[in-house]
Coordinates of C-alpha atoms in Angstrom, one line a residue:
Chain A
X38 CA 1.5 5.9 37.9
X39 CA 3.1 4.3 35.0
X40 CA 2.7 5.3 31.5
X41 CA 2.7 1.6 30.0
X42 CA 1.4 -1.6 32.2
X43 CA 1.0 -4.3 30.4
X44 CA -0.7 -7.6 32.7
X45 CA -0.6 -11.4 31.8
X46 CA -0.2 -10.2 28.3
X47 CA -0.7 -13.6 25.9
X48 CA -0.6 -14.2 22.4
X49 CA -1.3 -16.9 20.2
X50 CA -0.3 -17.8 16.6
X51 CA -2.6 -20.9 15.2
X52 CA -1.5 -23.7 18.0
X53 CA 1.5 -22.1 19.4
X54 CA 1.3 -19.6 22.3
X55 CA 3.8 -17.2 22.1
X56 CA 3.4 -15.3 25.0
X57 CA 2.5 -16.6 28.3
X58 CA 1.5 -13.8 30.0
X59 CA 4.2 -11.4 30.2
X60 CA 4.1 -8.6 32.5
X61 CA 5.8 -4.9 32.8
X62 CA 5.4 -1.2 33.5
X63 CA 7.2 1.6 31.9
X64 CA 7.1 4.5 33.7
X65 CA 6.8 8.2 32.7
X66 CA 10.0 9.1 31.6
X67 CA 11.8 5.5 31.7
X68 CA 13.8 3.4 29.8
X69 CA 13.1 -0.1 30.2
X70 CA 14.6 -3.3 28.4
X71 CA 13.2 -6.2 27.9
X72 CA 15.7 -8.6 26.6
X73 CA 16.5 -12.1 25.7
X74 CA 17.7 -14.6 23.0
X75 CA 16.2 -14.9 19.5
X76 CA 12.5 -16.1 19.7
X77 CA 11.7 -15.9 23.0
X78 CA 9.1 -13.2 21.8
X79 CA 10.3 -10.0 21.8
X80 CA 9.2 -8.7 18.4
X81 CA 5.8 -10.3 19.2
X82 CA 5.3 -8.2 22.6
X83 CA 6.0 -5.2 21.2
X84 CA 3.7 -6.2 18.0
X85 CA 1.4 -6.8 20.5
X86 CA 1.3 -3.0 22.2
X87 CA 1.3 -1.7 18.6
X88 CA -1.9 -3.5 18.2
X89 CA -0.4 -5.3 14.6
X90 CA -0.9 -8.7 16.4
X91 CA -4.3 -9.7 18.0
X92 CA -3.9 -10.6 21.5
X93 CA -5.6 -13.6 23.1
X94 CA -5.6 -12.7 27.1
X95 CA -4.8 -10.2 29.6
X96 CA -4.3 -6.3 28.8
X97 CA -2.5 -3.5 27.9
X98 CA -3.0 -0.4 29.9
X99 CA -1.4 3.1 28.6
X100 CA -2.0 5.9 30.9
X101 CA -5.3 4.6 32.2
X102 CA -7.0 3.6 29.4
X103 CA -7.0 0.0 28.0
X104 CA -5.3 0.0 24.3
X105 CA -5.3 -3.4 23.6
X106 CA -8.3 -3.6 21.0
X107 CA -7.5 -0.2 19.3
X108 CA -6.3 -1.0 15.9
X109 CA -3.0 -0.2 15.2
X110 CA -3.8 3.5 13.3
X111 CA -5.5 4.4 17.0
X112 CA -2.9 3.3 19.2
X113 CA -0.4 5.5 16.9
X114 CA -3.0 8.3 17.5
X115 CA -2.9 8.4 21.2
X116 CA 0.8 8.4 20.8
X117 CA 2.6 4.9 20.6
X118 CA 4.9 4.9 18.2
X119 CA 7.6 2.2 17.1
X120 CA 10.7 1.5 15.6
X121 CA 10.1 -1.8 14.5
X122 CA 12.4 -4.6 13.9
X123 CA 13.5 -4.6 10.6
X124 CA 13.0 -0.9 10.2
X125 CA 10.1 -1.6 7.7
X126 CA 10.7 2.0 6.4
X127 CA 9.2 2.8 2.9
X128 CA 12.1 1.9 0.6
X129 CA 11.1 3.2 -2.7
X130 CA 9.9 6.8 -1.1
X131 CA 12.4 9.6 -0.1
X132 CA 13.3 10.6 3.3
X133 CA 10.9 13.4 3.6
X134 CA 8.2 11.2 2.6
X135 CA 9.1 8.7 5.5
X136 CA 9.2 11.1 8.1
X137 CA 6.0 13.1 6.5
X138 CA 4.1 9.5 7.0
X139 CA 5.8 9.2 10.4
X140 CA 3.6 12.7 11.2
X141 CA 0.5 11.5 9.4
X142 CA -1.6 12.0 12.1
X143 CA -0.2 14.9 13.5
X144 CA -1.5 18.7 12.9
X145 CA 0.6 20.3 10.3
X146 CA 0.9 23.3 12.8
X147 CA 3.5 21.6 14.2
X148 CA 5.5 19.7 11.2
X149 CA 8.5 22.1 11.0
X150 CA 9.2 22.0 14.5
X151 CA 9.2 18.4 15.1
X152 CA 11.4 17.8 12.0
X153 CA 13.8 20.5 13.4
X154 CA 13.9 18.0 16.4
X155 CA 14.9 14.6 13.9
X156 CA 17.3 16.5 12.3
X157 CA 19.3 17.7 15.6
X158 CA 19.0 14.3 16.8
X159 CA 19.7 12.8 13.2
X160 CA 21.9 15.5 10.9
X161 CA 22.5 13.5 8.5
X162 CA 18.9 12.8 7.4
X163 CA 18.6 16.6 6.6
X164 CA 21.0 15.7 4.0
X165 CA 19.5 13.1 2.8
X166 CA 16.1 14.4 2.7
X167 CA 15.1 14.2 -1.2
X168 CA 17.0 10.7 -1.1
X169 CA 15.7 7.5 -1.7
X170 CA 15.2 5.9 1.9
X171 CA 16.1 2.3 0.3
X172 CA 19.1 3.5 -1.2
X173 CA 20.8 4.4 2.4
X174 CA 23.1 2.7 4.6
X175 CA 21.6 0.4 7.8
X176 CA 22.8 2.8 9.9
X177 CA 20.8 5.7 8.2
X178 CA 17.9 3.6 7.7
X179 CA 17.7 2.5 12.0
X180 CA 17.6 6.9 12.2
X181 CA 15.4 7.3 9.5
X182 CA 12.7 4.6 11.5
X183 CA 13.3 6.3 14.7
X184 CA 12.9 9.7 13.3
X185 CA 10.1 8.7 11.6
X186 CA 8.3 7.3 15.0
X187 CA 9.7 10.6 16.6
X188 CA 7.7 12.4 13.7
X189 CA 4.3 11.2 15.5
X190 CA 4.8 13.2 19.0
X191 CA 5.5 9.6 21.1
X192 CA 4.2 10.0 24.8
X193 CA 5.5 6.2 24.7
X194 CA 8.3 5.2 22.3
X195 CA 8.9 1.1 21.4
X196 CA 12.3 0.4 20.1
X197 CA 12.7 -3.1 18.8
X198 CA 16.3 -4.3 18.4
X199 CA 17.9 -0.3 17.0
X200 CA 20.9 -2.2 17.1
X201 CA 20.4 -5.3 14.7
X202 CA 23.0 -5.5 11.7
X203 CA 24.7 -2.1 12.8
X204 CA 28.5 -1.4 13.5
X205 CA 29.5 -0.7 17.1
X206 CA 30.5 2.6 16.7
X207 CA 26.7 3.2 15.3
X208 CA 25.4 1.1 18.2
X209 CA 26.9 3.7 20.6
X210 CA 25.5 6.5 18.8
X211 CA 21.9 5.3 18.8
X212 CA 22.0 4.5 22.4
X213 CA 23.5 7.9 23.2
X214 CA 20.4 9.4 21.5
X215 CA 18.1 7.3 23.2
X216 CA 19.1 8.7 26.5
X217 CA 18.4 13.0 24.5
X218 CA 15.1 11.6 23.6
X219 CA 13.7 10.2 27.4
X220 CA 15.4 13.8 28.6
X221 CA 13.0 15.0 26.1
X222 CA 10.2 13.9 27.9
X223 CA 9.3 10.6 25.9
X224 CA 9.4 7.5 27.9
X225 CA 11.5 4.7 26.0
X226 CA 10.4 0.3 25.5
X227 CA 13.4 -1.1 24.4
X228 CA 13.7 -4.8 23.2
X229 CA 17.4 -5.9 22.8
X230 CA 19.2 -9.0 21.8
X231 CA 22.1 -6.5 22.9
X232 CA 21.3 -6.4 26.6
X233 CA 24.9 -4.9 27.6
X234 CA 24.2 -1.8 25.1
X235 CA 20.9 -1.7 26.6
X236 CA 21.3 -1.4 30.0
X237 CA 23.4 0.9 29.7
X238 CA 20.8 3.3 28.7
X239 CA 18.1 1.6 31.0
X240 CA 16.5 2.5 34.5
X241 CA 15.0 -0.5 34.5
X242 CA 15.3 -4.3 32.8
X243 CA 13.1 -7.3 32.1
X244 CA 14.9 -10.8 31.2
X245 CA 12.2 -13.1 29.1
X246 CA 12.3 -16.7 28.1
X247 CA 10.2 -18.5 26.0
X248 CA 7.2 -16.0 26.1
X249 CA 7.3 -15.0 29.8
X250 CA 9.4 -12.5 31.7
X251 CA 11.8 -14.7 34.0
X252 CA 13.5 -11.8 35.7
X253 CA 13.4 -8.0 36.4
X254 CA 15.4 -5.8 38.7
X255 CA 17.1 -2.1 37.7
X256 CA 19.7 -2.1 35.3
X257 CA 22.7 -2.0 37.8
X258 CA 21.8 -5.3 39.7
X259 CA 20.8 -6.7 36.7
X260 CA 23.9 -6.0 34.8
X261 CA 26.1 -7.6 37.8
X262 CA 24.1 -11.0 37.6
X263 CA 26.7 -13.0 36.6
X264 CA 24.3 -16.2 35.9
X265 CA 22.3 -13.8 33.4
X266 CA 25.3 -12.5 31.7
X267 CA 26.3 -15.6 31.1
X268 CA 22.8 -17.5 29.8
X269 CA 21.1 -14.6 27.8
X270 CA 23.6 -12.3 27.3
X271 CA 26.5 -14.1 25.7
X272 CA 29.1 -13.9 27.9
X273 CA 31.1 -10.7 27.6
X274 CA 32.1 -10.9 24.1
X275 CA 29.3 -8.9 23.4
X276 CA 29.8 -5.3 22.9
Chain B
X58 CA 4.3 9.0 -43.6
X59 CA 0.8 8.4 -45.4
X60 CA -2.8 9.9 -43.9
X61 CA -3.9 6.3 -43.1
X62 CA -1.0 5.2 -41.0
X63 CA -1.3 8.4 -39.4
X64 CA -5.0 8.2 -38.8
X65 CA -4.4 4.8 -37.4
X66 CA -1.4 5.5 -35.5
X67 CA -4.6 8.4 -33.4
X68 CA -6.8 5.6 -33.1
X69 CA -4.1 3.2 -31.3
X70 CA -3.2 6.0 -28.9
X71 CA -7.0 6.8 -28.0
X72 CA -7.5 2.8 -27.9
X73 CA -4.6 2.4 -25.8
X74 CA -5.9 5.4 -23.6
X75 CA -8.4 3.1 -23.1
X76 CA -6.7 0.2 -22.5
X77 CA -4.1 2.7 -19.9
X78 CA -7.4 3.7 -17.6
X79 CA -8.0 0.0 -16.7
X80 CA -4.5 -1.3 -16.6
X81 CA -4.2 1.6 -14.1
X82 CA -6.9 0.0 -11.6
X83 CA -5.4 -3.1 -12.0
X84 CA -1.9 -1.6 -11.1
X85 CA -3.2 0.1 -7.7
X86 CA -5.1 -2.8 -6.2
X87 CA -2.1 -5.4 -7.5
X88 CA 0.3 -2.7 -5.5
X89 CA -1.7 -2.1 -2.2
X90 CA -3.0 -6.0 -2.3
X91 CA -0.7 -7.7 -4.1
X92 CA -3.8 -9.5 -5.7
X93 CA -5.3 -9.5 -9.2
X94 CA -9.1 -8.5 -9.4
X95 CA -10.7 -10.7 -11.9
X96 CA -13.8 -8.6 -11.6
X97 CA -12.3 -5.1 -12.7
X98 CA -13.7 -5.5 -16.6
X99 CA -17.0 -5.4 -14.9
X100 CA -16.3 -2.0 -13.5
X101 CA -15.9 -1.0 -17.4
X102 CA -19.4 -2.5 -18.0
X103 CA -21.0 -1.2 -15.2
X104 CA -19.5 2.7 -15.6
X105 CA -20.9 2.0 -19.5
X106 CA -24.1 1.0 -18.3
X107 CA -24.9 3.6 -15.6
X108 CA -23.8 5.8 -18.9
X109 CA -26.6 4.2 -21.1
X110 CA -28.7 4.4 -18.1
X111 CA -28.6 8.5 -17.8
X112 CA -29.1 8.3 -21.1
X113 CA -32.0 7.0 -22.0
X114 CA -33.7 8.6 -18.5
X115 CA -32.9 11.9 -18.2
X116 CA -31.7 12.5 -21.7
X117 CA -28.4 13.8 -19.8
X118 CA -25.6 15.7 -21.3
X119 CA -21.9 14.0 -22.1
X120 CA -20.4 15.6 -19.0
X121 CA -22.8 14.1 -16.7
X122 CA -23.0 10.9 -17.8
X123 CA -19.2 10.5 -17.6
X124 CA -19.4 11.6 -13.7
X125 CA -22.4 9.2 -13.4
X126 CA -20.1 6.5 -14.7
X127 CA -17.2 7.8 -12.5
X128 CA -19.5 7.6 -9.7
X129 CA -21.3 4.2 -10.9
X130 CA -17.5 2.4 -10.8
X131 CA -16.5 4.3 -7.7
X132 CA -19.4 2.9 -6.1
X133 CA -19.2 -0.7 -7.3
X134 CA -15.5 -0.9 -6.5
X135 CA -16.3 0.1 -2.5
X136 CA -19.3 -2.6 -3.4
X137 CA -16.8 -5.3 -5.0
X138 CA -13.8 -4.7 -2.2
X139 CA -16.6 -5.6 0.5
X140 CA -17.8 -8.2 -0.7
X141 CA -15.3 -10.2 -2.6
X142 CA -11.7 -9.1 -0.6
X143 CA -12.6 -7.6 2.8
X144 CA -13.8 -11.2 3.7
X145 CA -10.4 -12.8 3.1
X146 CA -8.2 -9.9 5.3
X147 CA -9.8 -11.5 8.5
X148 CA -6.2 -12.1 9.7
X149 CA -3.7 -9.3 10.0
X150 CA -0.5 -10.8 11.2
X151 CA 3.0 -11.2 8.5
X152 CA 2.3 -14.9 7.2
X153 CA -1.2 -14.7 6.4
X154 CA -0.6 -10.7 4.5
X155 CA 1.9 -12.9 2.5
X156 CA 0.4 -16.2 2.1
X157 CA -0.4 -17.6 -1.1
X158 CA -4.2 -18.9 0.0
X159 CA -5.3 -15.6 0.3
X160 CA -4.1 -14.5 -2.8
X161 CA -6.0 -17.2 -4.7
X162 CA -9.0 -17.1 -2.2
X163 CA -9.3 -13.4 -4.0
X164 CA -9.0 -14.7 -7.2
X165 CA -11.6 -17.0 -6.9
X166 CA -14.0 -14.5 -5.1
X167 CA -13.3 -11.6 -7.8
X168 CA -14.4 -13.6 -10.4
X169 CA -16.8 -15.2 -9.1
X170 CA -18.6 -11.8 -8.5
X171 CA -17.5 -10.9 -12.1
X172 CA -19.9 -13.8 -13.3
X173 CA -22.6 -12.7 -11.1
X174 CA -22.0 -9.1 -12.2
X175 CA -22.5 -10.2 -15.6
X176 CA -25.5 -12.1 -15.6
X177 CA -27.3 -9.8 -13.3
X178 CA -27.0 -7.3 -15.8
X179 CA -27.8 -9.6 -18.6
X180 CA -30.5 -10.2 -16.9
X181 CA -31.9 -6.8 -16.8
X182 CA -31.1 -5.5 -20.1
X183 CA -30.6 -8.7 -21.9
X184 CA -27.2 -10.1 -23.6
X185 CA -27.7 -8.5 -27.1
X186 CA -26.3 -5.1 -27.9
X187 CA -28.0 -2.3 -26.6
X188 CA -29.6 0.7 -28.9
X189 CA -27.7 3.8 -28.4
X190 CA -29.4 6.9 -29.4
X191 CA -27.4 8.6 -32.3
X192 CA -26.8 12.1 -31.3
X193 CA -24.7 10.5 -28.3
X194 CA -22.5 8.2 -30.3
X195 CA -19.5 10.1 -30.7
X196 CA -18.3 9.5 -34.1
X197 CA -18.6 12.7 -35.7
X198 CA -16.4 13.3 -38.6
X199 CA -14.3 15.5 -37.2
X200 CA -11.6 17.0 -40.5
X201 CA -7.5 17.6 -39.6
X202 CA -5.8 18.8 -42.9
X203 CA -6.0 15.4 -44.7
X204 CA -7.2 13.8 -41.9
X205 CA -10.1 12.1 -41.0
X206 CA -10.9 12.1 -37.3
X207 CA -13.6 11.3 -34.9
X208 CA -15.1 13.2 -32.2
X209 CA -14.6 10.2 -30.0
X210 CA -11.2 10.2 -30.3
X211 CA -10.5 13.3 -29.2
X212 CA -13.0 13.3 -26.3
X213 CA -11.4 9.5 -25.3
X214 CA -7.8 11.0 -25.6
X215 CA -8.4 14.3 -23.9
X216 CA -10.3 13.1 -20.6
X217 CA -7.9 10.2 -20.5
X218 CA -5.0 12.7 -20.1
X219 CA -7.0 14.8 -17.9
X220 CA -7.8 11.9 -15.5
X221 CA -4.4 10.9 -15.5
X222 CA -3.1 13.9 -14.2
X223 CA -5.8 13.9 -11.9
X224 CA -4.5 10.4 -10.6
X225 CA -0.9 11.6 -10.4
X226 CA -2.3 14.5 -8.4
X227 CA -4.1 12.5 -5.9
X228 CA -1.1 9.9 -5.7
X229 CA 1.5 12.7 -5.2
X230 CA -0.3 15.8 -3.4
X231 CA -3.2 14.3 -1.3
X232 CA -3.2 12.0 1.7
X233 CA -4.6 9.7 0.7
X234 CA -2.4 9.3 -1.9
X235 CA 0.4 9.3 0.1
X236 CA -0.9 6.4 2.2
X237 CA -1.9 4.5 -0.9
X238 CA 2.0 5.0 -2.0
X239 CA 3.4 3.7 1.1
X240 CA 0.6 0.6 1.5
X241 CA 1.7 -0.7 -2.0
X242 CA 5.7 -0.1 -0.6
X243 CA 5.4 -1.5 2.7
X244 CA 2.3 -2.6 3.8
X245 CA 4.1 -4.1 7.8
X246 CA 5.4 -0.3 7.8
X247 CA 2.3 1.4 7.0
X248 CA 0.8 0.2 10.1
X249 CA 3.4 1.2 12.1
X250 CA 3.2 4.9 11.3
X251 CA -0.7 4.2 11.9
X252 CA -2.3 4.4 8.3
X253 CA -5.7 2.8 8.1
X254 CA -5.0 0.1 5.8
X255 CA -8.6 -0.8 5.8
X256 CA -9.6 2.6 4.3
X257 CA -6.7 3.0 2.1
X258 CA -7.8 0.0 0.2
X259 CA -11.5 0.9 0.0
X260 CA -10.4 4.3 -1.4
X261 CA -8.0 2.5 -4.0
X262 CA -10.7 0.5 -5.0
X263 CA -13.1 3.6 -5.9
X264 CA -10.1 5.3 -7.6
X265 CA -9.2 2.3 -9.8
X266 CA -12.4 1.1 -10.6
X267 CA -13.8 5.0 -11.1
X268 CA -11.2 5.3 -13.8
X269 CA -12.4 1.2 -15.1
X270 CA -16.0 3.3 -15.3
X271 CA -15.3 6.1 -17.7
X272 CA -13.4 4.0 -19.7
X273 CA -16.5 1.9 -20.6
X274 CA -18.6 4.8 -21.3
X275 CA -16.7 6.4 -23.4
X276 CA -15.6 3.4 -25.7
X277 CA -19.5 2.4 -25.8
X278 CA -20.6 5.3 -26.9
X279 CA -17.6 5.6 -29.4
X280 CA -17.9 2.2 -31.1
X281 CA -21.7 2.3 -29.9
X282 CA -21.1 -1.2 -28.9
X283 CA -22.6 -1.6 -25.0
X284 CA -23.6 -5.4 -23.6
X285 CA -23.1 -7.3 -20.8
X286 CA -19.3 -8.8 -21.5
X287 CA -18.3 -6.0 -22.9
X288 CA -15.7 -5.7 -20.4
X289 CA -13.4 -9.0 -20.8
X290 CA -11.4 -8.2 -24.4
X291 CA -10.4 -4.9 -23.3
X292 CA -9.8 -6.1 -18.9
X293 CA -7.4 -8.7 -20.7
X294 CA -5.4 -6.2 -23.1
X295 CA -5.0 -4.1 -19.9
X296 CA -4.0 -6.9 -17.7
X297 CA -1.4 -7.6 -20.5
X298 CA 0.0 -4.2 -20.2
X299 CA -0.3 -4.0 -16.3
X300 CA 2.0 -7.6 -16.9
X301 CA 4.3 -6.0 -19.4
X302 CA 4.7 -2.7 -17.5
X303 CA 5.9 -4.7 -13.7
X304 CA 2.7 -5.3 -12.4
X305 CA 3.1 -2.4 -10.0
X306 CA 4.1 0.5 -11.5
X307 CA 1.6 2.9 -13.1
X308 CA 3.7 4.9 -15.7
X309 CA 4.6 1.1 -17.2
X310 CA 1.5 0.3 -17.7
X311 CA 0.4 3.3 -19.5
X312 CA 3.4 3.4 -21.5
X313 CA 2.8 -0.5 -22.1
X314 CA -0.7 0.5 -22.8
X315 CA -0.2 2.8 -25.4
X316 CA 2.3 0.6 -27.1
X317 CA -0.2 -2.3 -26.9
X318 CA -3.1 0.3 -28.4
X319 CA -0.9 1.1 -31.1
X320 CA 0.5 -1.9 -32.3
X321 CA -3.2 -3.3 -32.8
X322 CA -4.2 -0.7 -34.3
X323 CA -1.3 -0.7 -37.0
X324 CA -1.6 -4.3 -37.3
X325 CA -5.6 -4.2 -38.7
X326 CA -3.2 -2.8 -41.9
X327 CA -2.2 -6.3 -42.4
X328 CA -4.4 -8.7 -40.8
X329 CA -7.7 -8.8 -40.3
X330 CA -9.9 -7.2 -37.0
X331 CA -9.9 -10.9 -35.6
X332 CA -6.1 -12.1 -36.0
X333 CA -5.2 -8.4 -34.6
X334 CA -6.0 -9.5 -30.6
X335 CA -3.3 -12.3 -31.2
X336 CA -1.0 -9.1 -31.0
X337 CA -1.3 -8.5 -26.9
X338 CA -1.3 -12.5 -26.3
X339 CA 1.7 -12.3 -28.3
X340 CA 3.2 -9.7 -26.2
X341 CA 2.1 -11.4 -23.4
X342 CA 4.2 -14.5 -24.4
X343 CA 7.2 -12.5 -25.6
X344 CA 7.0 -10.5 -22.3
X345 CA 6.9 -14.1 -19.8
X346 CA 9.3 -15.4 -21.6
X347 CA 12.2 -12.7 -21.7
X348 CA 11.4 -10.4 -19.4
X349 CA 9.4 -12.3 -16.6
X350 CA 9.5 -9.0 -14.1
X351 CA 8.2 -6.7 -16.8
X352 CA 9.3 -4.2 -19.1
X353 CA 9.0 -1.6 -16.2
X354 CA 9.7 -3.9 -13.1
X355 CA 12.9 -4.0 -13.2
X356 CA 13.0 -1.9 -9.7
X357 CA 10.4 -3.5 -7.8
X358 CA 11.3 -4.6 -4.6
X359 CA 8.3 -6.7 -3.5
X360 CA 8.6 -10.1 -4.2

C-alpha cells in the first residue's frame, strides 16, 4: 500500500498543458526521484501534490484518501510537507520564526521535541536561531527550508531540487541526511536536476520529459542506463 | 521655546496619531496584497458614523462608542475584502499573485466601492455636516502650566498609543500575527508551511480597517466635523506617510506619520489652514523624487 499514488496527473497553465498525465507511487518509507531536464515539469508536479497549483485531470491519492482538491493549508495538515524550489523561506524573519511557522499547525506539546530533531539533523541552525533567515548562506537556507517542512511532522516529505546553487561538498551532506530522515520513518519525493546525487539516495526513480514520466525502474538499473545518463543526466560530468 | 509652538507642536502629534492609525491599514493590506485600497478613508467614515450612530440612540458612553466604531470598521473591512478583492484572487498560481492586472483590477474595485460607500451614506444622513451633541465633543479645556490643551488630544494621543501596542502585540505574540508577518514576506512560502492565506487576509482587513474606524470617531468628535467624505483629506495624508515610510513597513509610517502631523501643524504658524495641506503633497513630491523606495524602505525585499 503506497503512501503517495498519484494517477494520470495533468495540469494546465492558460493553453499550455504541462503535465500529461504523470504517474507514480511512493511508498511507506521510500525515496523516490523523479528527474529530468529544466522544464519538463518537475516543480509543477510537486506544486501539484502541494495543492498550490490547480490540477485539471486525474488524481492524487495519499494513504487512501484523495488530496487533490484540499487546499494547500489542508494537505500540509494531513502531513505533506515541502521543501520547495527556491526555498521560499521567510527572508526578513529569524530562524526560529521559520521553523515556528514550519510547526504552525502542529500541537505545541510537541514543539521542543521536533526542534531537538532539526537541530541534530541541522546544528548549525541552533546557532543561528535569533538570525535573520535572509541574511544566511544558500547552504543554510536549503536546511533551514527542510527543517522547516521537518517542523510540520511529514508522513510524506517533497523535496524539490535541495541541491540547486549549492557546493558539492553541501550536496553530499544534504543527501546524507535525506537517507537519517526516511530511517526516521518519513517517506521522501525527491525532484532532481542532479539525478546522480539522487539516486544515490533513492529506492526507486522516475525519468520525465515534457510533462510525462518516460521511464521508471529502481535506482540501480536505472543508474546503469547508459542511454539515460547520457540524454537527461549530462553525461558524467555531473557530480 | 514659546507656549504656542509647544501647544502646536501636541496638536501635530495627536493629528499625526491620527494620520499613523490609517497609514497603518494601508501598510498591512499593501504588505499581505501588495495592493493599495482606495476604499480605506471610508473605513474612517464609517467607524465615525457607527460613533454618531450610538450616539444619538442609546446615548452611549465614550468607551463604547469607540468599540462600536472598532467593530463598525472591523466589520466593513471583512465586508470591503469580499466584495471588492476576494473576487480578483480567483487564480492562485505565481504569475497571476504577481501580475500587474490584478493589482489595478483592485484599484478599480476599491474605489469603486469607496464611491458607493459614500453616497450610500450621503444618502442616509445627507452630505451636510452632522449635529453632534455637545457634551460628546471632546474639546474641553483641559490647563498644563501655561498650556492650553484639549480633552481630545489627550484621549486621541492616549488610545492611539494604546492601540498601537495592541497591534504590535497581535503582530508579534499571536498567530495570527505571525501568519500575517510571513504572508506580507513571502506569500509562495506561506502556503507551503500551510497558512490560510485566504483568512489571513480577511483578518488583516478587520485589523486595518478596525484601527481606520476609531480614527474617524475620535477626530469627529474632536473637531465635531462628521459627513460623508470625511475620510479622503486625512486617507490621502496617510497614504503619503505609508509612501514616505516604504510602503510596507509599519514603524515608517508611524514615524512618517507623526512627522507629517507635525509639520502641518507648525506650518498653520505661517500660512494659512488651506495652503498648510500643500505640506504632505509636498513631501509626497520630495519623497518620489529622492528617495523613490521610501524613507523606511530601504530594506524591503519585495519588488
Amino acid at each position: 500500500m503506497p503512501i503517495l499514488e498519484v494517477s494520470d496527473l495533468q495540469v494546465t497553465m492558460g493553453p499550455q498543458q504541462i503535465l500529461r498525465g504523470v504517474n507514480l507511487k511512493v511508498e511507506q518509507n521510500g525515496i523516490v526521484a523523479v528527474m529530468g531536464s529544466n522544464g519538463v515539469g518537475k516543480t509543477t508536479l510537486m506544486r501539484a501534490i502541494s495543492n498550490i497549483y490547480q490540477i485539471s485531470g486525474g488524481d492524487i491519492i495519499f494513504e487512501r484518501d484523495s488530496i487533490s482538491n484540499l487546499g494547500a493549508d489542508k494537505v500540509v495538515k494531513m502531513g505533506v510537507c515541502q521543501a520547495p524550489e527556491g526555498r521560499q523561506i521567510f527572508a526578513n524573519m529569524s530562524v526560529e520564526e521559520n521553523l515556528v511557522l514550519g510547526a504552525y499547525h502542529q500541537d505545541k506539546s510537541h514543539f521542543n521535541e521536533d526542534l531537538e530533531w532539526v537541530f541534530e539533523l541541522f546544528p548549525i541552525l541552533k546557532e543561528r536561531l535569533k538570525q535573520q533567515a535572509g541574511a544566511m548562506s544558500g547552504g543554510e537556507q536549503q536546511m533551514l527550508c527542510i527543517g522547516r517542512a521537518l517542523m510540520g511532522r511529514p508522513k510524506l516529505l517533497l523535496m524539490d531540487e535541495p541541491s540547486l546553487g549549492l557546493a558539492p561538498l553541501v550536496v553530499k551532506s544534504i543527501f546524507d541526511l535525506v537517507v537519517k530522515i526516511r530511517d526516521a520513518g518519513t517517506a521522501i519525493l525527491i525532484v532532481e536536476q542532479n539525478a546522480k546525487a539522487a539516486l544515490c539516495v533513492a529506492d526507486y526513480g522516475y525519468i520525465m520529459e515534457g510533462g510525462a514520466i518516460i521511464l521508471e525502474g529502481p535506482s540501480e538499473e536505472l543508474a546503469k542506463d547508459d542511454r539515460l545518463t547520457a540524454a537527461y543526466m549530462g553525461g558524467h560530468a555531473h557530480a | 521655546m514659546d507656549t504656542y509652538f509647544l501647544m502646536q507642536l501636541i496638536n501635530g502629534l495627536s493629528v499625526g496619531m491620527i494620520y499613523a492609525l490609517i497609514a497603518i491599514g494601508f501598510t498591512l493590506i499593501f504588505g499581505v496584497l501588495n495592493v493599495v485600497n482606495f476604499a480605506h478613508g471610508e473605513m474612517y467614515t464609517i467607524g465615525a458614523f457607527a460613533g454618531l450612530v450610538c450616539i444619538n440612540m442609546i446615548h452611549a458612553p465614550l468607551a463604547i462608542i469607540i468599540v462600536a466604531a472598532l467593530v463598525a470598521g472591523g466589520l466593513s473591512g471583512i465586508g470591503l475584502e469580499r466584495i471588492a478583492f476576494k473576487p480578483f484572487r480567483r487564480f492562485q498560481d505565481e504569475a497571476s499573485l504577481k501580475s500587474r492586472a490584478m493589482r489595478e483590477a483592485t484599484l478599480l474595485s476599491s474605489l469603486a466601492v469607496s464611491i458607493i460607500i459614500k453616497e450610500v451614506i450621503q444618502h442616509f444622513f445627507g452630505a451636510e455636516m452632522q449635529t453632534i451633541p455637545g457634551q460628546y465633543m471632546l474639546n474641553n479645556p483641559i490647563q498644563v502650566g501655561p498650556l492650553s490643551l484639549s480633552s481630545g488630544q489627550f484621549l486621541i494621543l492616549g488610545s492611539s498609543i494604546l492601540m498601537l501596542g495592541g497591534l504590535q502585540y497581535v503582530l508579534y505574540h499571536t498567530r495570527i500575527g505571525l501568519s500575517i508577518r510571513a504572508i506580507s514576506n513571502n506569500p509562495l512560502g506561506a502556503k507551503y508551511v500551510g497558512l490560510s492565506v485566504d483568512k489571513t487576509i480577511i483578518s488583516t482587513f478587520a485589523v486595518g480597517s478596525m484601527l481606520g474606524g476609531a480614527a474617524g470617531i475620535m477626530v469627529g468628535l474632536y473637531y465635531g466635523a462628521i459627513f460623508p467624505t470625511m475620510g479622503f483629506t486625512p486617507s490621502i495624508k496617510a497614504f503619503v506617510a505609508m509612501v514616505m515610510g516604504g510602503l510596507s513597513s509599519i514603524p515608517g509610517a508611524v514615524i512618517c506619520s507623526l512627522i507629517l502631523g507635525v509639520c502641518e501643524s507648525l506650518a498653520t504658524n505661517y500660512l494659512t489652514q488651506g495652503w498648510s495641506d500643500m505640506v504632505a503633497y509636498s513631501f509626497l513630491i520630495v519623497t518620489l523624487i529622492f528617495f523613490p523606495q521610501g524613507i523606511f524602505g530601504s530594506r524591503r525585499e519585495r519588488v
